[in-house]
Short mmCIF file of C-alpha atoms in Angstrom, two decimals:
data_model
loop_
_atom_site.label_atom_id
_atom_site.label_comp_id
_atom_site.label_asym_id
_atom_site.label_seq_id
_atom_site.Cartn_x
_atom_site.Cartn_y
_atom_site.Cartn_z
CA UNK A 819 195.61 -90.61 -78.30
CA UNK A 820 191.84 -90.54 -78.51
CA UNK A 821 190.26 -93.15 -80.77
CA UNK A 822 186.65 -93.83 -81.70
CA UNK A 823 185.43 -97.11 -83.19
CA UNK A 824 181.98 -97.72 -84.61
CA UNK A 825 180.39 -101.15 -84.55
CA UNK A 826 177.08 -102.70 -85.48
CA UNK A 827 175.24 -104.70 -88.15
CA UNK A 828 176.18 -103.85 -91.69
CA UNK A 829 172.79 -104.89 -93.05
CA UNK A 830 169.37 -103.85 -91.76
CA UNK A 831 166.02 -104.77 -93.23
CA UNK A 832 163.58 -102.07 -94.34
CA UNK A 833 161.29 -100.91 -91.52
CA UNK A 834 163.77 -102.31 -89.02
CA UNK A 835 165.96 -100.50 -86.50
CA UNK A 836 169.57 -99.55 -87.10
CA UNK A 837 171.72 -99.83 -83.97
CA UNK A 838 175.32 -98.67 -83.76
CA UNK A 839 177.80 -98.24 -80.94
CA UNK A 840 180.86 -96.02 -80.74
CA UNK A 841 183.58 -97.17 -78.36
CA UNK A 842 185.80 -94.41 -77.03
CA UNK A 843 189.40 -95.02 -75.98
CA UNK A 844 191.97 -92.55 -74.70
CA UNK A 845 189.32 -90.24 -73.23
CA UNK A 846 186.41 -90.50 -70.83
CA UNK A 847 182.89 -90.37 -72.20
CA UNK A 848 182.16 -88.32 -69.08
CA UNK A 849 184.66 -85.60 -69.94
CA UNK A 850 183.71 -82.12 -71.10
CA UNK A 851 183.09 -83.18 -74.68
CA UNK A 852 179.85 -83.84 -76.50
CA UNK A 853 179.63 -86.88 -78.77
CA UNK A 854 177.99 -86.94 -82.17
CA UNK A 855 176.87 -89.05 -85.11
CA UNK A 856 177.28 -88.04 -88.74
CA UNK A 857 176.37 -90.07 -91.81
CA UNK A 858 177.28 -90.00 -95.48
CA UNK A 859 175.10 -91.69 -98.12
CA UNK A 860 177.00 -93.22 -101.03
CA UNK A 861 178.46 -90.49 -103.22
CA UNK A 862 176.89 -87.73 -101.16
CA UNK A 863 177.81 -85.24 -98.47
CA UNK A 864 177.84 -85.29 -94.69
CA UNK A 865 174.68 -85.13 -92.60
CA UNK A 866 174.66 -84.37 -88.87
CA UNK A 867 172.33 -86.75 -87.02
CA UNK A 868 172.59 -85.52 -83.46
CA UNK A 869 174.74 -85.14 -80.35
CA UNK A 870 174.77 -86.23 -76.75
CA UNK A 871 176.41 -85.16 -73.50
CA UNK A 872 176.95 -87.39 -70.51
CA UNK A 873 175.03 -85.08 -68.19
CA UNK A 874 171.88 -85.60 -70.21
CA UNK A 875 172.05 -83.07 -73.01
CA UNK A 876 170.77 -84.38 -76.33
CA UNK A 877 170.04 -82.66 -79.64
CA UNK A 878 168.73 -84.39 -82.73
CA UNK A 879 168.49 -83.34 -86.35
CA UNK A 880 164.83 -82.31 -86.75
CA UNK A 881 164.59 -84.23 -90.01
CA UNK A 882 165.18 -87.46 -88.05
CA UNK A 883 163.87 -86.51 -84.65
CA UNK A 884 160.96 -88.94 -84.56
CA UNK A 885 163.17 -91.89 -85.50
CA UNK A 886 166.49 -91.29 -83.76
CA UNK A 887 167.61 -92.09 -80.23
CA UNK A 888 171.07 -91.60 -78.74
CA UNK A 889 172.37 -92.84 -75.43
CA UNK A 890 175.55 -93.03 -73.38
CA UNK A 891 176.92 -95.97 -71.39
CA UNK A 892 179.39 -94.52 -68.91
CA UNK A 893 180.41 -97.94 -67.59
CA UNK A 894 181.52 -99.07 -71.07
CA UNK A 895 182.81 -95.67 -72.18
CA UNK A 896 180.68 -95.75 -75.32
CA UNK A 897 177.68 -94.10 -76.87
CA UNK A 898 175.03 -95.42 -79.20
CA UNK A 899 172.69 -94.57 -82.04
CA UNK A 900 169.34 -96.12 -82.81
CA UNK A 901 167.41 -95.21 -85.96
CA UNK A 902 164.00 -96.78 -86.39
CA UNK A 903 161.77 -97.41 -89.40
CA UNK A 904 164.72 -97.38 -91.76
CA UNK A 905 164.44 -97.24 -95.54
CA UNK A 906 166.93 -97.45 -98.38
CA UNK A 907 167.52 -93.73 -97.92
CA UNK A 908 169.23 -94.53 -94.60
CA UNK A 909 171.94 -96.52 -96.38
CA UNK A 910 175.15 -94.69 -95.57
CA UNK A 911 178.52 -94.71 -93.88
CA UNK A 912 177.93 -93.76 -90.25
CA UNK A 913 180.63 -91.89 -88.40
CA UNK A 914 180.87 -91.13 -84.71
CA UNK A 915 182.91 -88.13 -83.64
CA UNK A 916 183.94 -86.07 -80.64
CA UNK A 917 182.75 -82.49 -80.46
CA UNK A 918 185.03 -79.82 -79.09
CA UNK A 919 183.04 -76.83 -77.89
CA UNK A 920 184.47 -73.33 -77.81
CA UNK A 921 181.08 -72.12 -76.56
CA UNK A 922 177.66 -73.81 -76.62
CA UNK A 923 176.98 -72.86 -80.24
CA UNK A 924 180.54 -72.89 -81.48
CA UNK A 925 181.83 -76.41 -81.82
CA UNK A 926 183.52 -78.71 -84.24
CA UNK A 927 184.35 -82.39 -84.61
CA UNK A 928 188.01 -82.88 -83.74
CA UNK A 929 188.23 -86.67 -83.58
CA UNK A 930 186.41 -89.08 -85.88
CA UNK A 931 185.88 -92.80 -86.04
CA UNK A 932 186.71 -94.57 -89.28
CA UNK A 933 183.06 -95.08 -90.08
CA UNK A 934 180.91 -98.14 -90.61
CA UNK A 935 178.79 -98.92 -93.65
CA UNK A 936 175.15 -99.73 -93.09
CA UNK A 937 173.00 -100.98 -95.94
CA UNK A 938 169.23 -101.11 -95.70
CA UNK A 939 167.97 -103.95 -97.87
CA UNK A 940 165.77 -106.99 -97.66
CA UNK B 1211 165.64 -74.14 -95.28
CA UNK B 1212 169.00 -74.35 -93.57
CA UNK B 1213 171.68 -74.75 -96.21
CA UNK B 1214 175.40 -74.14 -96.55
CA UNK B 1215 176.20 -73.88 -100.24
CA UNK B 1216 179.56 -74.96 -101.63
CA UNK B 1217 180.64 -75.15 -105.29
CA UNK B 1218 180.58 -78.80 -106.37
CA UNK B 1219 184.09 -78.63 -107.74
CA UNK B 1220 187.22 -76.51 -108.04
CA UNK B 1221 190.50 -77.28 -109.73
CA UNK B 1222 194.03 -76.00 -109.96
CA UNK B 1223 197.54 -76.87 -111.02
CA UNK B 1224 200.39 -77.65 -108.63
CA UNK B 1225 201.79 -74.54 -106.99
CA UNK B 1226 198.65 -72.51 -107.62
CA UNK B 1227 196.44 -70.90 -104.99
CA UNK B 1228 192.81 -72.02 -104.98
CA UNK B 1229 189.85 -70.90 -102.93
CA UNK B 1230 186.47 -72.41 -102.27
CA UNK B 1231 183.44 -70.78 -100.75
CA UNK B 1232 180.78 -71.71 -98.24
CA UNK B 1233 177.67 -69.53 -98.37
CA UNK B 1234 175.13 -69.59 -95.59
CA UNK B 1235 172.37 -67.40 -94.22
CA UNK B 1236 171.22 -65.40 -91.21
CA UNK B 1237 170.53 -68.56 -89.23
CA UNK B 1238 174.09 -69.85 -89.41
CA UNK B 1239 177.18 -68.04 -90.69
CA UNK B 1240 175.40 -64.68 -90.84
CA UNK B 1241 174.36 -65.06 -87.23
CA UNK B 1242 178.01 -65.04 -86.21
CA UNK B 1243 178.50 -68.76 -85.72
CA UNK B 1244 181.94 -70.12 -86.46
CA UNK B 1245 182.76 -72.01 -89.64
CA UNK B 1246 184.91 -75.13 -89.61
CA UNK B 1247 186.43 -77.04 -92.51
CA UNK B 1248 187.10 -80.73 -93.04
CA UNK B 1249 189.15 -82.61 -95.61
CA UNK B 1250 188.03 -86.06 -96.72
CA UNK B 1251 189.83 -88.55 -98.93
CA UNK B 1252 187.83 -91.33 -100.63
CA UNK B 1253 186.94 -94.13 -98.26
CA UNK B 1254 188.20 -92.35 -95.17
CA UNK B 1255 186.75 -90.26 -92.35
CA UNK B 1256 186.74 -86.48 -92.52
CA UNK B 1257 189.72 -84.73 -90.95
CA UNK B 1258 189.48 -81.38 -89.19
CA UNK B 1259 191.33 -78.82 -91.29
CA UNK B 1260 190.28 -75.40 -89.97
CA UNK B 1261 188.33 -74.56 -86.82
CA UNK B 1262 186.89 -71.31 -85.55
CA UNK B 1263 186.94 -69.75 -89.04
CA UNK B 1264 190.71 -69.46 -89.38
CA UNK B 1265 192.56 -71.67 -86.91
CA UNK B 1266 194.63 -74.68 -87.91
CA UNK B 1267 194.92 -77.75 -85.68
CA UNK B 1268 198.45 -78.94 -85.09
CA UNK B 1269 199.74 -80.90 -88.03
CA UNK B 1270 197.81 -78.97 -90.67
CA UNK B 1271 200.20 -77.14 -93.03
CA UNK B 1272 200.02 -73.36 -93.10
CA UNK B 1273 199.20 -73.63 -96.80
CA UNK B 1274 195.62 -74.00 -95.62
CA UNK B 1275 193.82 -70.91 -94.40
CA UNK B 1276 190.25 -69.92 -93.65
CA UNK B 1277 188.32 -66.71 -93.47
CA UNK B 1278 184.77 -65.55 -92.86
CA UNK B 1279 182.82 -62.45 -93.79
CA UNK B 1280 179.12 -61.78 -93.52
CA UNK B 1281 177.16 -64.86 -94.53
CA UNK B 1282 180.08 -66.59 -96.24
CA UNK B 1283 183.36 -68.28 -95.48
CA UNK B 1284 186.27 -69.33 -97.63
CA UNK B 1285 189.00 -71.93 -97.57
CA UNK B 1286 192.22 -71.12 -99.38
CA UNK B 1287 194.98 -73.52 -100.30
CA UNK B 1288 198.25 -72.03 -101.47
CA UNK B 1289 201.12 -73.92 -103.10
CA UNK B 1290 198.67 -76.56 -104.27
CA UNK B 1291 199.97 -80.11 -104.13
CA UNK B 1292 198.72 -83.32 -105.72
CA UNK B 1293 198.07 -84.73 -102.25
CA UNK B 1294 195.51 -81.97 -101.61
CA UNK B 1295 193.09 -83.61 -104.04
CA UNK B 1296 190.12 -84.44 -101.82
CA UNK B 1297 186.62 -83.38 -100.82
CA UNK B 1298 186.27 -80.36 -98.55
CA UNK B 1299 183.29 -79.65 -96.30
CA UNK B 1300 182.34 -76.59 -94.31
CA UNK B 1301 180.33 -76.87 -91.10
CA UNK B 1302 178.58 -74.38 -88.84
CA UNK B 1303 175.90 -74.19 -86.19
CA UNK B 1304 172.41 -73.40 -87.42
CA UNK B 1305 169.84 -71.87 -85.08
CA UNK B 1306 166.88 -73.17 -87.09
CA UNK B 1307 168.27 -76.68 -86.87
CA UNK B 1308 169.50 -76.21 -83.30
CA UNK B 1309 172.49 -78.22 -84.40
CA UNK B 1310 175.28 -78.65 -86.89
CA UNK B 1311 174.97 -78.06 -90.59
CA UNK B 1312 177.39 -79.26 -93.27
CA UNK B 1313 177.87 -77.84 -96.70
CA UNK B 1314 177.39 -80.12 -99.66
CA UNK B 1315 181.13 -80.42 -100.17
CA UNK B 1316 183.59 -79.29 -102.83
CA UNK B 1317 185.72 -81.73 -104.80
CA UNK B 1318 189.20 -80.36 -105.39
CA UNK B 1319 190.99 -81.67 -108.46
CA UNK B 1320 194.71 -81.05 -108.92
CA UNK B 1321 195.36 -81.00 -112.66
#
């Protein structure tokens, strides 16, 4: 059974950098799947942040592109998210998920982590 | 602007059939990209409900069905149950975004 678990600081100061890790168990991070981050501000909907593939493919949401960085650690079977210059608007529950691709442009998130709450505040 | 539009809320009584829409544009649903649906209960992660427009993952009751036509997609729930009360999100690929796009979500209330 594939499981994803997010971890990282729950509180980040404004203008700081948010750093989260998603540990994958029950599957290899080097398998055929892409891995993604999605966030949900309090009381709002889901926002796709970006995705990463172990062979070097990365796509970011253009609205965050200058601030977001994703990476994969094959040795630890985990992937990470870094979001710089954060503001209160980045306060959200952050989910990591596995992407199942039918074709390159046809994919969905079939396994999700439970999510971790990150608050941006001084 | 890349947007998938969902009605903020829908409601129904137990046993009823309800539908909710997801309206996109020529850069996403209208371009032929698949639509997927997720169910989310308060305080929990989204759960895949429908993939590839109309396919159900194992474990999802056949009361849930999806369809797509033109620039829109729909999720239907038949034999509505109290446990179906949740938020529902549609998702598709968007060529302008070069990535995934979620709808704003629809809150289903079972009266």
